[in-house]
């Protein structure tokens, strides 16, 4: 099935008001490209960015599973939507590892985000040790099975992000990316039937202008989740263009 590509930037804990000019530059250049583009910004910038670039998809990076309540420091899906976000990442490895989030937490977050009306990018990925042990596909498929939201599969994307590839400049071989995405597609179809075939499968981890084209050429790679290279328009736009030219 032909799926329109999605290139999403994940700014992580980066970005101040002075960086809104970079958001504007990305949006201006990405407006007419034949691919979907989004920026997942720190919560502090979402409202200002969403007001400055109406119609562009601004996202969050995490949500709490509850709508409101005594959860100091957390942001709910309803709050993100209220601030102008249209999507959110859940299950990033920096939250799975850094904040101790498990598959059940991530499933609940994804369900809360979808229920609130946000699109969701659900992240999965293996550690270096798991890949070395030959358990990458089994590990990531099990992670996906346990964190997939109970839903119709619409408004959901999945990002395969090997932990060892994030911020390191290393990426899996093209064959390994293809093997993983084919396996994940199988799990999505098992979970959602035909709708699972329409779920976009993004690759994330050291995506750069220099490797984007070969990654986007892999079957079942429907876009990218980009960290460091999404912070500057000069790095991010060639990645967007590589997706648009597939
Ligand atoms: P890098 O592109 O900086 O490797 O980060 C990937 C990532 O974690 C996106 O969510």
Coordinates of C-alpha atoms and ligand atoms in Angstrom, one line a residue:
X1 CA 0.0 0.0 0.0
X2 CA 1.2 3.5 -0.8
X3 CA 1.3 5.6 2.3
X4 CA 2.0 9.4 2.4
X5 CA 5.3 9.9 4.2
X6 CA 5.5 11.7 7.6
X7 CA 8.7 13.4 8.7
X8 CA 8.4 14.4 12.4
X9 CA 11.0 16.4 14.3
X10 CA 11.5 15.6 18.0
X11 CA 13.1 18.6 19.6
X12 CA 13.4 16.8 23.0
X13 CA 14.5 19.2 25.8
X14 CA 15.7 21.9 23.4
X15 CA 14.2 25.2 22.3
X16 CA 13.6 28.6 23.6
X17 CA 11.4 31.5 22.3
X18 CA 14.4 32.6 20.2
X19 CA 14.2 29.3 18.3
X20 CA 10.7 30.0 17.0
X21 CA 12.3 31.6 14.0
X22 CA 13.7 28.1 13.1
X23 CA 10.2 26.7 13.4
X24 CA 8.9 29.4 11.1
X25 CA 11.7 28.7 8.6
X26 CA 10.9 24.9 8.6
X27 CA 7.2 25.6 8.2
X28 CA 7.7 28.1 5.3
X29 CA 9.9 25.7 3.4
X30 CA 7.8 22.6 4.1
X31 CA 4.5 24.1 3.2
X32 CA 4.2 22.8 -0.3
X33 CA 6.1 19.5 -0.1
X34 CA 4.4 16.3 -0.9
X35 CA 4.9 14.8 2.5
X36 CA 3.5 15.4 6.0
X37 CA 5.7 17.3 8.3
X38 CA 5.4 17.9 12.1
X39 CA 7.5 19.2 14.9
X40 CA 7.2 17.8 18.4
X41 CA 8.3 20.7 20.6
X42 CA 8.9 21.1 24.3
X43 CA 5.6 21.9 26.0
X44 CA 6.7 25.4 26.8
X45 CA 6.8 26.3 23.1
X46 CA 3.7 24.5 21.8
X47 CA 1.2 27.3 22.2
X48 CA 3.4 30.0 20.8
X49 CA 4.5 27.8 17.8
X50 CA 0.9 26.7 17.1
X51 CA -0.3 30.4 17.1
X52 CA 2.7 31.5 14.9
X53 CA 2.2 28.8 12.3
X54 CA -1.5 28.0 12.0
X55 CA -2.3 24.9 10.0
X56 CA 1.1 23.3 10.7
X57 CA 1.2 20.2 12.8
X58 CA 2.8 21.0 16.2
X59 CA 3.1 18.0 18.6
X60 CA 4.1 17.2 22.1
X61 CA 6.6 14.6 23.3
X62 CA 4.7 12.8 26.0
X63 CA 1.3 12.9 27.8
X64 CA 0.0 11.6 31.1
X65 CA -2.7 9.0 30.9
X66 CA -5.1 11.0 33.0
X67 CA -6.9 14.1 31.8
X68 CA -6.2 16.1 35.0
X69 CA -5.4 15.7 38.6
X70 CA -2.6 15.5 41.2
X71 CA 0.3 14.7 38.9
X72 CA 2.9 17.4 39.5
X73 CA 4.9 18.4 36.5
X74 CA 2.9 16.3 34.0
X75 CA 0.9 17.4 31.0
X76 CA -2.3 15.7 29.8
X77 CA -3.4 15.0 26.3
X78 CA -6.4 17.4 26.7
X79 CA -3.9 20.1 27.8
X80 CA -1.7 19.5 24.7
X81 CA -4.7 19.8 22.5
X82 CA -5.8 22.9 24.3
X83 CA -2.4 24.5 23.7
X84 CA -2.7 23.8 19.9
X85 CA -0.9 20.4 19.5
X86 CA -2.3 18.0 17.1
X87 CA -0.2 14.9 17.9
X88 CA 2.1 13.5 20.5
X89 CA 4.9 11.1 20.8
X90 CA 4.5 8.3 23.5
X91 CA 6.9 5.6 24.6
X92 CA 10.1 7.3 23.5
X93 CA 13.1 5.2 24.9
X94 CA 14.3 8.3 26.7
X95 CA 11.0 8.1 28.7
X96 CA 11.0 4.3 28.9
X97 CA 14.5 4.3 30.3
X98 CA 14.8 7.7 31.9
X99 CA 11.4 7.8 33.5
X100 CA 10.8 4.1 34.0
X101 CA 7.8 3.9 31.7
X102 CA 6.6 0.4 30.8
X103 CA 4.5 -0.9 28.0
X104 CA 1.3 -0.8 30.0
X105 CA 1.9 2.9 30.8
X106 CA 2.6 3.7 27.2
X107 CA -0.5 1.9 26.0
X108 CA -2.6 3.9 28.5
X109 CA -0.9 7.2 27.3
X110 CA -1.6 6.3 23.7
X111 CA -5.2 5.6 24.4
X112 CA -5.6 8.8 26.4
X113 CA -4.1 10.8 23.6
X114 CA -6.2 9.2 20.9
X115 CA -9.4 9.7 23.0
X116 CA -8.5 13.4 23.4
X117 CA -8.2 13.7 19.6
X118 CA -4.4 13.8 19.2
X119 CA -2.6 11.7 16.6
X120 CA 0.0 9.4 18.2
X121 CA 3.5 8.4 17.3
X122 CA 4.3 5.3 19.4
X123 CA 8.0 4.5 19.8
X124 CA 9.6 1.1 20.1
X125 CA 13.2 0.0 19.8
X126 CA 15.8 -2.4 21.1
X127 CA 19.0 -1.9 23.1
X128 CA 22.5 -2.7 21.8
X129 CA 22.7 -5.8 23.9
X130 CA 19.3 -7.1 22.5
X131 CA 20.5 -6.6 19.0
X132 CA 23.9 -8.2 19.7
X133 CA 22.1 -11.2 21.2
X134 CA 20.0 -11.7 18.0
X135 CA 16.8 -10.7 19.8
X136 CA 16.1 -7.3 18.2
X137 CA 13.0 -8.4 16.2
X138 CA 11.5 -10.5 18.9
X139 CA 12.1 -7.7 21.5
X140 CA 10.6 -4.9 19.5
X141 CA 7.6 -6.9 18.3
X142 CA 6.8 -7.9 21.9
X143 CA 7.2 -4.2 22.9
X144 CA 4.8 -3.2 20.2
X145 CA 2.2 -5.9 21.0
X146 CA 2.2 -4.8 24.7
X147 CA 2.1 -1.1 24.1
X148 CA -0.3 -0.8 21.1
X149 CA -3.5 1.1 22.1
X150 CA -6.9 -0.6 21.8
X151 CA -8.3 1.4 18.9
X152 CA -9.1 1.2 15.3
X153 CA -5.5 1.9 14.2
X154 CA -6.5 5.2 12.7
X155 CA -4.5 8.3 13.8
X156 CA -1.6 6.1 14.9
X157 CA 2.0 6.0 13.7
X158 CA 4.7 3.8 15.0
X159 CA 8.4 4.8 15.2
X160 CA 11.1 2.1 15.2
X161 CA 14.0 3.7 17.1
X162 CA 16.9 1.4 18.0
X163 CA 18.2 2.9 21.3
X164 CA 21.8 2.5 20.2
X165 CA 21.2 4.5 17.1
X166 CA 19.7 7.6 18.9
X167 CA 22.2 10.5 18.8
X168 CA 25.1 8.2 18.0
X169 CA 25.5 8.6 14.3
X170 CA 25.0 4.9 13.9
X171 CA 22.1 3.3 12.0
X172 CA 21.2 -0.3 11.4
X173 CA 21.9 -1.8 8.0
X174 CA 19.3 -1.2 5.4
X175 CA 18.5 -4.9 5.5
X176 CA 18.0 -4.7 9.3
X177 CA 15.7 -1.8 9.0
X178 CA 13.7 -3.6 6.3
X179 CA 13.5 -6.8 8.4
X180 CA 12.2 -4.9 11.4
X181 CA 9.7 -2.8 9.5
X182 CA 8.3 -5.9 7.8
X183 CA 7.9 -7.6 11.1
X184 CA 6.2 -4.6 12.7
X185 CA 3.9 -4.4 9.7
X186 CA 2.9 -7.9 10.4
X187 CA 2.1 -7.2 14.0
X188 CA 0.1 -4.1 13.1
X189 CA -2.0 -6.0 10.6
X190 CA -2.5 -8.8 13.2
X191 CA -3.7 -6.1 15.6
X192 CA -5.8 -3.9 13.4
X193 CA -6.6 -5.9 10.2
X194 CA -6.6 -3.8 7.1
X195 CA -6.2 -0.6 9.1
X196 CA -2.8 -1.9 10.2
X197 CA -1.6 -1.7 6.7
X198 CA -2.3 2.0 6.7
X199 CA -0.4 2.8 9.9
X200 CA 2.7 4.7 9.1
X201 CA 5.9 3.1 10.2
X202 CA 8.7 5.7 10.8
X203 CA 12.4 5.0 11.3
X204 CA 14.2 7.1 14.0
X205 CA 17.8 7.2 15.1
X206 CA 20.6 9.3 13.5
X207 CA 18.6 10.2 10.4
X208 CA 20.6 12.8 8.6
X209 CA 20.4 14.5 5.1
X210 CA 23.2 12.1 4.1
X211 CA 21.3 8.8 4.9
X212 CA 17.7 9.9 4.5
X213 CA 17.2 8.9 0.9
X214 CA 18.4 5.3 1.4
X215 CA 16.3 4.9 4.5
X216 CA 13.2 6.1 2.8
X217 CA 13.8 3.7 0.0
X218 CA 13.2 0.7 2.3
X219 CA 9.8 -0.9 1.9
X220 CA 7.5 -0.2 4.9
X221 CA 9.5 2.9 5.9
X222 CA 6.9 5.6 5.8
X223 CA 8.9 8.5 7.2
X224 CA 11.2 9.4 10.0
X225 CA 11.3 10.6 13.5
X226 CA 14.2 13.0 13.6
X227 CA 16.0 14.3 16.8
X228 CA 19.2 16.4 16.4
X229 CA 18.8 17.1 12.7
X230 CA 15.3 18.6 13.3
X231 CA 16.6 21.5 15.3
X232 CA 17.9 23.4 12.3
X233 CA 16.0 24.0 9.1
X234 CA 19.2 23.5 7.1
X235 CA 19.5 19.9 8.3
X236 CA 15.8 19.1 8.6
X237 CA 14.6 20.3 5.2
X238 CA 16.8 18.0 3.1
X239 CA 15.4 15.1 5.0
X240 CA 11.8 16.3 4.3
X241 CA 12.7 16.7 0.6
X242 CA 14.2 13.2 0.5
X243 CA 10.9 11.9 1.8
X244 CA 8.9 14.0 -0.6
X245 CA 10.8 12.7 -3.6
X246 CA 10.1 9.0 -2.9
Ligands
LIG1 P1 18.5 11.5 16.7 O1 17.9 11.8 15.4 O2 19.2 12.7 17.4 O3 19.4 10.3 16.7 O4 17.3 11.2 17.7 C1 16.3 10.3 17.3 C2 15.2 10.3 18.2 O5 15.3 10.0 19.4 C3 13.9 10.9 17.7 O6 12.9 10.7 18.6

